[in-house]
Amino acid sequence: MKDIENIRLDGTSVVILDQTLLPGETKFLTLASADELFDAIATLKVRGAPAIGIFAAFALYVLAVQIEAEDYISFCRKIMEYSAFLNSARPTAVNLHTQLKRMERLVESCKDADIPVILDAMRKEAQDIQQEDINMCKAISEHGLSLIRDRFVILTHCNAGPLATSRYGTGLGSILLGHERGIRLRAFCCETRPLMQGARLTAYELTRAGVDCTLICDNMASAVMKQGKIDAVFVGCDRVAKNGDTANKIGTSGLAVLAKHYGIPFYVFCPSSTIDPECETGADIEIELRSQEEITELYFQNPIAPPGINCYNPAFDVTDSSLITAIITENGVCKAPYGF
Ligand code: MRU
């Protein structure tokens, strides 16, 4: 499949593919101001846990270039302010926090260096983060192939493909790699209300790669499982607790319950950068709440609910580790007890 370059550094700006416009429009945005960079994460122009971590690292570099500081102390203070600002754009995916902290640590380790030297180091660190993600996704996809047989049918939710990472993807990586290697695979994608990442992005990535893919509404998953159409469920995730509980797009935990009921293996894919060593269980994971317009209006020609209706719009849910057959990272296929 031809790669989609979703995030790249262009001099002193970050260029991203605007994921909110897919699949209808392929538009690249050149971003440099703090507000633009924050907005890109908050409005999901760039999205997916590994992708927002990579983007944030580049964003911090781009903001660092603009700092007019007399000395290291004031440069460093401004870096910490920008980092905290970017980190506040979304709470659930740990990668955003992890990669910003990595950039902060780098700056802290450069106390005796001149600012141009620190900037060079920051650019290189952000590029390393992206390259490491490419390598991890490739390794995850290879490990995932051990779970697939010829003619497998895989159900997936949200988008855990190249758009959500750097290349290959996590949950979609093995499907794309298996397809490239001639394994006959089919996929069912849940549309993933309210923001439709399954319909807009996963269906786009899979059909673009030539994978046989069927789109279903989220409430059809039980029916296709019951009809025996699904061999396995593959999803990505946004944060993994030490006990193996995982946060992923809202609706994931329901699929895990269904999969258990129907005796279908349920696999979670992520780079180890998505494991949060500071999080004991899923109860410690902050779940992002988003605006009610996403439910009532965003993807509809006309509002679909009475004006002023109360809505509850959590963007993620936590799947209990007891429902997960295995978690696949770049280090292999891990089974409970996890103890990450
Ligand atoms: O709100 P989103 O679109 O950023 O949510 C993304 C997901 O839930 C993905 O499944 C997850 O980040 C895995 S990305 C490889």
Short mmCIF file of C-alpha atoms and ligand atoms in Angstrom, two decimals:
data_model
loop_
_atom_site.label_atom_id
_atom_site.label_comp_id
_atom_site.label_asym_id
_atom_site.label_seq_id
_atom_site.Cartn_x
_atom_site.Cartn_y
_atom_site.Cartn_z
CA MET A 1 0.00 0.00 0.00
CA LYS A 2 1.22 3.50 -0.77
CA ASP A 3 2.11 5.22 2.51
CA ILE A 4 0.11 8.21 3.63
CA GLU A 5 2.45 10.76 5.18
CA ASN A 6 0.23 11.90 8.04
CA ILE A 7 2.78 13.91 10.07
CA ARG A 8 6.00 15.55 8.92
CA LEU A 9 8.25 18.39 9.86
CA ASP A 10 8.66 21.06 7.20
CA GLY A 11 11.37 23.46 8.38
CA THR A 12 9.78 25.20 11.33
CA SER A 13 6.19 23.97 10.85
CA VAL A 14 4.43 20.64 11.27
CA VAL A 15 2.48 19.42 8.25
CA ILE A 16 -0.40 17.02 8.91
CA LEU A 17 -3.06 15.34 6.86
CA ASP A 18 -6.36 16.71 8.22
CA GLN A 19 -8.10 13.50 9.33
CA THR A 20 -11.43 15.25 9.93
CA LEU A 21 -11.90 15.69 6.17
CA LEU A 22 -11.22 12.09 5.14
CA PRO A 23 -12.25 10.22 3.11
CA GLY A 24 -13.78 13.01 0.99
CA GLU A 25 -10.89 15.43 0.93
CA THR A 26 -7.12 14.97 1.20
CA LYS A 27 -5.91 18.25 2.64
CA PHE A 28 -2.60 18.96 4.34
CA LEU A 29 -2.33 21.66 7.02
CA THR A 30 0.83 23.58 7.85
CA LEU A 31 0.82 24.45 11.55
CA ALA A 32 3.16 26.58 13.62
CA SER A 33 1.33 28.60 16.30
CA ALA A 34 0.60 27.20 19.76
CA ASP A 35 -3.14 27.61 19.26
CA GLU A 36 -3.12 25.85 15.86
CA LEU A 37 -1.06 22.97 17.22
CA PHE A 38 -3.30 22.57 20.29
CA ASP A 39 -6.44 22.77 18.14
CA ALA A 40 -5.16 20.07 15.75
CA ILE A 41 -5.02 17.59 18.66
CA ALA A 42 -8.22 18.74 20.39
CA THR A 43 -10.35 18.61 17.24
CA LEU A 44 -8.84 15.32 16.03
CA LYS A 45 -7.26 16.72 12.88
CA VAL A 46 -4.43 14.51 14.09
CA ARG A 47 -5.58 11.57 16.20
CA GLY A 48 -4.77 8.07 17.38
CA ALA A 49 -2.61 7.58 20.48
CA PRO A 50 0.84 7.09 18.85
CA ALA A 51 0.15 9.79 16.23
CA ILE A 52 -0.66 12.47 18.77
CA GLY A 53 2.52 11.60 20.70
CA ILE A 54 4.64 11.97 17.56
CA PHE A 55 2.83 15.16 16.57
CA ALA A 56 3.28 16.70 20.03
CA ALA A 57 7.04 16.07 19.92
CA PHE A 58 7.30 17.88 16.56
CA ALA A 59 4.94 20.60 17.83
CA LEU A 60 7.11 21.27 20.87
CA TYR A 61 10.17 21.60 18.62
CA VAL A 62 8.31 24.04 16.34
CA LEU A 63 7.30 26.14 19.35
CA ALA A 64 10.82 25.97 20.79
CA VAL A 65 12.21 27.53 17.61
CA GLN A 66 9.96 30.55 18.19
CA ILE A 67 11.08 31.18 21.78
CA GLU A 68 12.99 34.43 22.19
CA ALA A 69 14.94 33.67 25.34
CA GLU A 70 17.98 35.37 26.77
CA ASP A 71 19.18 32.33 28.66
CA TYR A 72 18.65 28.62 29.26
CA ILE A 73 16.43 29.12 32.34
CA SER A 74 13.86 31.26 30.54
CA PHE A 75 14.01 28.99 27.45
CA CYS A 76 13.38 25.97 29.63
CA ARG A 77 10.51 27.67 31.50
CA LYS A 78 8.78 28.47 28.21
CA ILE A 79 9.27 24.88 26.98
CA MET A 80 7.55 23.57 30.12
CA GLU A 81 4.65 26.01 29.58
CA TYR A 82 4.18 24.94 25.95
CA SER A 83 4.46 21.28 26.89
CA ALA A 84 1.77 21.61 29.58
CA PHE A 85 -0.46 23.48 27.12
CA LEU A 86 -0.17 20.77 24.42
CA ASN A 87 -0.63 18.03 27.01
CA SER A 88 -3.95 19.57 28.10
CA ALA A 89 -5.45 19.10 24.61
CA ARG A 90 -6.64 15.52 25.32
CA PRO A 91 -6.40 13.46 28.53
CA THR A 92 -6.78 9.75 27.72
CA ALA A 93 -3.99 8.67 25.33
CA VAL A 94 -0.84 8.35 27.43
CA ASN A 95 1.42 8.79 24.38
CA LEU A 96 0.77 12.54 24.35
CA HIS A 97 2.04 12.85 27.93
CA THR A 98 4.89 10.34 27.47
CA GLN A 99 6.40 11.93 24.38
CA LEU A 100 6.12 15.47 25.75
CA LYS A 101 7.85 14.32 28.96
CA ARG A 102 10.58 12.72 26.84
CA MET A 103 11.14 16.06 25.06
CA GLU A 104 11.14 17.91 28.41
CA ARG A 105 13.73 15.51 29.82
CA LEU A 106 15.92 16.10 26.79
CA VAL A 107 15.80 19.87 27.30
CA GLU A 108 16.56 19.43 31.01
CA SER A 109 19.59 17.33 30.14
CA CYS A 110 21.02 20.12 27.94
CA LYS A 111 21.65 22.69 30.71
CA ASP A 112 25.13 23.56 29.50
CA ALA A 113 24.36 23.70 25.79
CA ASP A 114 23.65 26.73 23.59
CA ILE A 115 20.05 27.12 22.48
CA PRO A 116 20.74 26.28 18.76
CA VAL A 117 22.32 23.02 19.94
CA ILE A 118 19.28 22.24 22.10
CA LEU A 119 16.98 22.95 19.15
CA ASP A 120 18.94 20.53 16.96
CA ALA A 121 18.70 17.89 19.66
CA MET A 122 14.94 18.45 20.00
CA ARG A 123 14.40 18.06 16.25
CA LYS A 124 16.40 14.85 16.22
CA GLU A 125 14.53 13.50 19.28
CA ALA A 126 11.15 14.11 17.62
CA GLN A 127 12.36 12.37 14.45
CA ASP A 128 13.62 9.46 16.57
CA ILE A 129 10.20 9.18 18.26
CA GLN A 130 8.57 8.88 14.82
CA GLN A 131 11.13 6.36 13.55
CA GLU A 132 10.82 4.26 16.74
CA ASP A 133 7.05 4.20 16.26
CA ILE A 134 7.49 2.96 12.68
CA ASN A 135 9.77 0.19 13.93
CA MET A 136 7.42 -0.74 16.80
CA CYS A 137 4.37 -0.86 14.52
CA LYS A 138 6.24 -3.09 12.08
CA ALA A 139 7.22 -5.46 14.91
CA ILE A 140 3.66 -5.45 16.34
CA SER A 141 2.26 -6.31 12.91
CA GLU A 142 4.71 -9.20 12.51
CA HIS A 143 3.76 -10.61 15.94
CA GLY A 144 0.07 -10.23 15.09
CA LEU A 145 0.52 -12.44 12.03
CA SER A 146 0.97 -15.39 14.40
CA LEU A 147 -2.71 -14.94 15.38
CA ILE A 148 -4.05 -14.99 11.81
CA ARG A 149 -4.83 -17.84 9.46
CA ASP A 150 -5.72 -17.80 5.77
CA ARG A 151 -9.34 -16.69 5.18
CA PHE A 152 -9.65 -15.10 8.63
CA VAL A 153 -12.32 -12.46 9.15
CA ILE A 154 -11.38 -9.75 11.65
CA LEU A 155 -13.69 -7.24 13.30
CA THR A 156 -12.14 -3.90 14.19
CA HIS A 157 -13.29 -0.71 15.90
CA CYS A 158 -12.25 2.93 15.55
CA ASN A 159 -8.99 3.38 13.65
CA ALA A 160 -5.69 1.80 14.59
CA GLY A 161 -4.07 2.00 11.17
CA PRO A 162 -1.24 4.06 9.67
CA LEU A 163 -3.22 7.29 10.15
CA ALA A 164 -3.31 6.70 13.91
CA THR A 165 0.41 5.96 14.14
CA SER A 166 3.30 6.56 11.80
CA ARG A 167 3.15 3.67 9.37
CA TYR A 168 1.54 0.17 9.33
CA GLY A 169 -0.61 0.84 12.40
CA THR A 170 -1.23 -1.38 15.41
CA GLY A 171 -4.65 -3.08 15.26
CA LEU A 172 -4.71 -2.82 11.45
CA GLY A 173 -1.01 -3.52 11.01
CA SER A 174 -1.27 -7.31 10.85
CA ILE A 175 -4.25 -7.12 8.50
CA LEU A 176 -2.35 -4.83 6.11
CA LEU A 177 0.88 -6.85 6.39
CA GLY A 178 -0.94 -10.18 6.04
CA HIS A 179 -2.74 -8.90 2.96
CA GLU A 180 0.56 -7.70 1.44
CA ARG A 181 1.97 -11.21 1.99
CA GLY A 182 -0.92 -12.86 0.20
CA ILE A 183 -2.90 -14.13 3.22
CA ARG A 184 -6.59 -13.95 2.33
CA LEU A 185 -8.18 -11.77 4.99
CA ARG A 186 -11.45 -9.93 5.32
CA ALA A 187 -12.37 -7.20 7.77
CA PHE A 188 -15.55 -5.87 9.31
CA CYS A 189 -15.25 -2.29 10.59
CA CYS A 190 -17.60 -0.78 13.10
CA GLU A 191 -18.48 2.75 12.01
CA THR A 192 -17.52 4.01 15.53
CA ARG A 193 -20.03 6.65 16.53
CA PRO A 194 -19.97 9.54 17.14
CA LEU A 195 -16.86 10.56 15.18
CA MET A 196 -17.01 7.72 12.66
CA GLN A 197 -13.32 6.83 12.64
CA GLY A 198 -14.21 3.30 11.51
CA ALA A 199 -16.28 4.45 8.55
CA ARG A 200 -14.17 7.43 7.56
CA LEU A 201 -10.64 6.21 8.27
CA THR A 202 -10.44 2.43 8.74
CA ALA A 203 -12.69 1.66 5.77
CA TYR A 204 -10.62 4.17 3.77
CA GLU A 205 -7.28 2.64 4.74
CA LEU A 206 -8.39 -0.94 4.17
CA THR A 207 -10.10 -0.38 0.82
CA ARG A 208 -7.15 1.75 -0.33
CA ALA A 209 -4.89 -1.21 0.46
CA GLY A 210 -7.20 -3.61 -1.37
CA VAL A 211 -8.41 -5.47 1.73
CA ASP A 212 -11.96 -6.85 1.46
CA CYS A 213 -13.77 -4.74 4.04
CA THR A 214 -17.40 -4.51 5.19
CA LEU A 215 -18.72 -1.54 7.14
CA ILE A 216 -21.31 -2.10 9.88
CA CYS A 217 -23.06 0.18 12.35
CA ASP A 218 -21.79 -0.28 15.90
CA ASN A 219 -25.02 -1.96 17.01
CA MET A 220 -24.59 -4.73 14.41
CA ALA A 221 -21.50 -6.28 15.99
CA SER A 222 -23.45 -8.77 18.10
CA ALA A 223 -25.41 -9.94 15.06
CA VAL A 224 -22.34 -10.60 12.89
CA MET A 225 -20.61 -12.39 15.76
CA LYS A 226 -23.66 -14.55 16.40
CA GLN A 227 -23.88 -15.38 12.70
CA GLY A 228 -20.36 -16.84 12.96
CA LYS A 229 -18.89 -14.27 10.57
CA ILE A 230 -16.03 -13.15 12.85
CA ASP A 231 -12.85 -15.11 13.74
CA ALA A 232 -11.17 -12.48 15.92
CA VAL A 233 -11.46 -8.88 17.11
CA PHE A 234 -8.39 -6.61 16.66
CA VAL A 235 -8.30 -3.16 18.27
CA GLY A 236 -5.71 -0.55 19.20
CA CYS A 237 -5.65 1.29 22.50
CA ASP A 238 -4.89 4.62 24.12
CA ARG A 239 -3.58 3.62 27.53
CA VAL A 240 -2.78 0.29 29.18
CA ALA A 241 -2.73 -0.02 32.97
CA LYS A 242 -0.20 -2.24 34.74
CA ASN A 243 -2.82 -4.96 35.24
CA GLY A 244 -3.70 -5.07 31.52
CA ASP A 245 -6.92 -3.02 31.63
CA THR A 246 -6.97 -0.97 28.43
CA ALA A 247 -8.66 2.27 27.42
CA ASN A 248 -9.73 2.52 23.79
CA LYS A 249 -12.44 4.20 21.74
CA ILE A 250 -15.91 4.17 23.28
CA GLY A 251 -17.63 0.93 22.33
CA THR A 252 -14.52 -1.24 22.59
CA SER A 253 -15.42 -2.73 25.99
CA GLY A 254 -18.85 -3.71 24.68
CA LEU A 255 -17.20 -5.59 21.81
CA ALA A 256 -14.96 -7.39 24.32
CA VAL A 257 -18.01 -8.51 26.34
CA LEU A 258 -19.68 -9.73 23.16
CA ALA A 259 -16.54 -11.52 21.98
CA LYS A 260 -16.30 -13.36 25.31
CA HIS A 261 -19.96 -14.34 25.04
CA TYR A 262 -19.52 -15.74 21.53
CA GLY A 263 -16.11 -17.34 22.24
CA ILE A 264 -14.21 -15.09 19.83
CA PRO A 265 -10.62 -14.06 20.69
CA PHE A 266 -10.23 -10.36 21.51
CA TYR A 267 -6.78 -8.89 20.84
CA VAL A 268 -5.44 -5.45 21.79
CA PHE A 269 -2.44 -4.04 19.88
CA CYS A 270 -0.17 -1.23 21.05
CA PRO A 271 3.40 -0.04 21.19
CA SER A 272 4.95 -0.27 24.65
CA SER A 273 4.79 3.56 24.73
CA THR A 274 1.03 3.12 25.35
CA ILE A 275 1.62 1.22 28.61
CA ASP A 276 1.40 3.58 31.58
CA PRO A 277 3.58 2.41 34.45
CA GLU A 278 1.95 5.04 36.70
CA CYS A 279 -1.49 3.55 36.23
CA GLU A 280 -2.32 0.54 38.41
CA THR A 281 -5.73 -0.33 36.91
CA GLY A 282 -8.23 1.01 34.39
CA ALA A 283 -9.95 2.93 37.19
CA ASP A 284 -6.96 5.33 37.18
CA ILE A 285 -7.44 6.26 33.51
CA GLU A 286 -9.03 9.63 32.85
CA ILE A 287 -11.76 9.37 30.21
CA GLU A 288 -12.17 12.33 27.90
CA LEU A 289 -15.66 13.83 27.73
CA ARG A 290 -16.48 15.61 24.48
CA SER A 291 -19.15 17.99 23.27
CA GLN A 292 -22.76 16.93 22.75
CA GLU A 293 -22.81 18.31 19.19
CA GLU A 294 -20.71 15.31 18.17
CA ILE A 295 -23.71 13.11 19.02
CA THR A 296 -26.53 15.31 17.80
CA GLU A 297 -25.22 17.19 14.76
CA LEU A 298 -21.70 16.74 13.53
CA TYR A 299 -22.14 14.06 10.87
CA PHE A 300 -25.81 14.73 10.04
CA GLN A 301 -27.40 17.03 7.50
CA ASN A 302 -29.83 18.26 10.18
CA PRO A 303 -29.73 17.89 13.97
CA ILE A 304 -31.07 14.46 14.89
CA ALA A 305 -32.27 15.15 18.44
CA PRO A 306 -34.42 17.77 20.14
CA PRO A 307 -32.53 21.01 20.84
CA GLY A 308 -31.06 21.08 24.34
CA ILE A 309 -31.29 17.31 24.88
CA ASN A 310 -28.89 16.10 27.59
CA CYS A 311 -26.05 14.07 26.09
CA TYR A 312 -23.25 12.08 27.66
CA ASN A 313 -20.30 11.71 25.30
CA PRO A 314 -17.32 9.80 26.77
CA ALA A 315 -14.76 9.34 24.00
CA PHE A 316 -13.20 6.17 25.47
CA ASP A 317 -14.01 3.22 27.69
CA VAL A 318 -11.92 0.74 29.62
CA THR A 319 -11.85 -2.94 28.75
CA ASP A 320 -11.24 -5.17 31.73
CA SER A 321 -8.09 -7.25 31.28
CA SER A 322 -10.12 -10.43 31.98
CA LEU A 323 -11.88 -9.89 28.63
CA ILE A 324 -8.65 -9.55 26.63
CA THR A 325 -7.17 -12.69 25.07
CA ALA A 326 -3.75 -11.08 24.57
CA ILE A 327 -2.02 -7.70 24.26
CA ILE A 328 0.39 -7.50 21.35
CA THR A 329 3.32 -5.08 21.61
CA GLU A 330 6.60 -4.85 19.71
CA ASN A 331 7.95 -7.34 22.27
CA GLY A 332 5.49 -10.09 21.39
CA VAL A 333 2.11 -11.56 22.31
CA CYS A 334 1.54 -11.01 26.06
CA LYS A 335 -1.08 -12.87 28.08
CA ALA A 336 -2.39 -12.37 31.63
CA PRO A 337 -1.14 -11.97 34.30
CA TYR A 338 0.41 -8.88 32.72
CA GLY A 339 2.19 -6.99 35.50
CA PHE A 340 3.56 -4.43 33.03
O1 MRU B 1 -10.41 9.68 19.51
P1 MRU B 1 -9.38 9.00 18.67
O2 MRU B 1 -9.79 8.87 17.25
O3 MRU B 1 -8.01 9.61 18.83
O4 MRU B 1 -9.32 7.54 19.27
C1 MRU B 1 -8.34 6.67 18.78
C2 MRU B 1 -8.50 5.28 19.23
O5 MRU B 1 -9.31 4.98 20.08
C3 MRU B 1 -7.56 4.28 18.64
O6 MRU B 1 -8.14 3.01 18.65
C4 MRU B 1 -6.29 4.23 19.47
O7 MRU B 1 -5.73 5.50 19.62
C5 MRU B 1 -5.32 3.31 18.92
S1 MRU B 1 -4.31 4.07 17.72
C6 MRU B 1 -3.22 2.97 17.10
#
